[in-house]
Amino acid sequence: MIELGMVLALLATAIAMFAINKPRMDAVALIMLVALPLTGVITVNESLAGFSDPNIVLIAALFVIGDGLVRTGVARTLGDWLAGKAGSNEIRLITMLMLTVGSLGAFMSSTAITAIFIPVVLRISQGTGASTGRLMMPLSSAALVSGMMTLIATAPNLVVTSELERNGFDGFHFFSFTPFGIPILFVAVGYMLFARNWLGASEKMAQAPGGTSLAQWIDEYQLAGREHRVLVTAGSSLAGKTLEEVRNENQSGAKIIAIERGNLLIQPTNKTALEAGDVLLIDLRAEEATVKALREQYALEALPLSGGYFTSRAQDIGMAEVLLPASSALIGKSLVESHFYDEYDLRVVGLRRGTTAWPGKLEEEDLRVGDTLLVIGTWRAIQMLQTHSEDLVLYKVPVEIEEVLPAPGKGLQAVICLVIVVGLMVSGVVPNVIAALIGGLLMGALGIVNLTSAYRSIDWKTLVLIVGMLPFSIALQKTGGVDLLADGLMMVIGGMEWRVVLAAIFVITAVLGMFISNTATAVLMAPVAIALAKEFDASPYPFVMIVALAASAAFMTPVSSPVNTLVVTPGNYSFGDFVKIGVPLTILVMIVSVILVPILLPF
């Protein structure tokens, strides 16, 4: 009993530190990892066993695969599609948002899917005027429910599966959770359509991230109306000519920013030859009559261009402000004399002296110390400006640079990798961890991720938390703590109807999850559920499944899950908002769970 008392004292200390969030959760887990062997209850090898658990490696690999979907824009494409389809209708928007997040979250971590969709929701709010306070809570709720969809959707599912396997049972399969997750998602959608009224519509829309945007520069430098997109027709005299020849022949001041050739966007040089069928993105400050005359002269066909001043191509084309220091070799020279474009692969489309944008032609103006130039070109060319610090100082980049995809054009490959992983997991040809590692390696081979991004994408805090808390289940089992708790539950719920038993386990798990993370809750409750099943001489699967579902139903406080914490600031939520919305939703999830679990997983 002394040993059990020491383990329970450490557990109570860990829960208290989790509740006050001091120190941070992974630090608490490391403290417990060190403290438990010192009690003599478990060995050092048992304390460190979590580091060799295949499910820990599986979780890490899934973080990398999820990052691949982000880097290629797969997740963002879905978000943009959502914004286009839903429009400003709040009911349709919430429904589609939750269904999209719930579906996509089945194949990546709930925390990752929330982080991806927060900027999507902010963009929708800015575009439609919808309140972020009425959208962020549905987002977090759907992300948590997505954890009930598949085996890999959230860490608690993998934790309970690992506990089953450790006790000699077969683990859950990839889609074992899906029959529970789908109806719960529909219930959550219906509930949120009603509960959104409790969040009020008066919250101010969350502000976009600080910094300068492309739209601000378009306004400051008066670029609106200067953008043109034209097709080089078969009869155009430009076909076959290089940009240098075109520039010598035409003195209109037109700047070819980029060339669309097939599915490629080409950053042209002076030696680039134009071809019939090319689509030219041109900057030209001129009256409409002059523009029309130039199109007729060179047999160019005007094409539509969405967005202001090439912002629709912000994934490929960016802008930046650069300063001219006193040491710059460009001082006293014009843009033409300095061969600026040849040197930097960037076009200068704006000049500012002091606070005023230069209203005249830029090409012949002599540059001065302290001039601010607005340049446009590929993001790569903008980043290369840092190697020219003697002549140009990169002063500002727009906030849109944060949305530039690291691996554009590889969305299909990323989806194929995900399909391969899911297929291998469902078929059981290889263990789940090997399937996930194969998917990660394929993404690396295809250039979707690299080692740097892979290491950065892994949520090491989550892994350390799981590894640090796993020894508690071993210690509680060795000291009889698990059996003691199971016996105590048996005294209270013994002889009751099965659904009452499941409801009791759900409530205990959910309440515990209000104070510690849902992953730590699953680590502690899974062995109790298995011990309880043995007491009842019943199958462990319904008991363990109810623990997994309850662990994912972490709706009631902002600290129950990182998913909730992420939406607190953009949604402008208080602690009470989570209680007000989360408690009824948790009760609904419990009702659905205790009805379905005995039907689909008989005792």
mmCIF file of C-alpha atoms in Angstrom, residues 73-86 93 96-97 100-101 104 113 116-117 119-121 123-124:
data_model
loop_
_atom_site.group_PDB
_atom_site.id
_atom_site.type_symbol
_atom_site.label_atom_id
_atom_site.label_comp_id
_atom_site.label_asym_id
_atom_site.label_seq_id
_atom_site.Cartn_x
_atom_site.Cartn_y
_atom_site.Cartn_z
ATOM 1 C CA GLY A 73 -1.929 23.226 -50.292
ATOM 2 C CA VAL A 74 -4.338 20.263 -50.202
ATOM 3 C CA ALA A 75 -5.903 21.455 -46.950
ATOM 4 C CA ARG A 76 -6.012 25.087 -48.089
ATOM 5 C CA THR A 77 -7.658 24.122 -51.377
ATOM 6 C CA LEU A 78 -10.425 22.434 -49.436
ATOM 7 C CA GLY A 79 -10.774 25.524 -47.291
ATOM 8 C CA ASP A 80 -11.008 27.852 -50.289
ATOM 9 C CA TRP A 81 -13.544 25.514 -51.871
ATOM 10 C CA LEU A 82 -15.543 25.693 -48.662
ATOM 11 C CA ALA A 83 -15.527 29.486 -48.680
ATOM 12 C CA GLY A 84 -16.682 29.571 -52.295
ATOM 13 C CA LYS A 85 -19.501 27.076 -51.824
ATOM 14 C CA ALA A 86 -20.845 28.294 -48.492
ATOM 15 C CA LEU A 93 -21.152 27.802 -43.685
ATOM 16 C CA MET A 96 -19.917 22.688 -44.511
ATOM 17 C CA LEU A 97 -17.105 23.844 -42.227
ATOM 18 C CA THR A 100 -15.085 19.362 -44.083
ATOM 19 C CA VAL A 101 -12.984 19.589 -40.922
ATOM 20 C CA LEU A 104 -10.190 15.846 -43.383
ATOM 21 C CA ILE A 113 -6.490 20.528 -38.901
ATOM 22 C CA ILE A 116 -4.898 24.916 -40.901
ATOM 23 C CA PHE A 117 -8.492 26.122 -40.804
ATOM 24 C CA PRO A 119 -6.732 31.346 -41.178
ATOM 25 C CA VAL A 120 -9.370 29.952 -43.554
ATOM 26 C CA VAL A 121 -12.119 30.944 -41.120
ATOM 27 C CA ARG A 123 -10.487 34.912 -44.401
ATOM 28 C CA ILE A 124 -14.138 33.871 -44.615
#
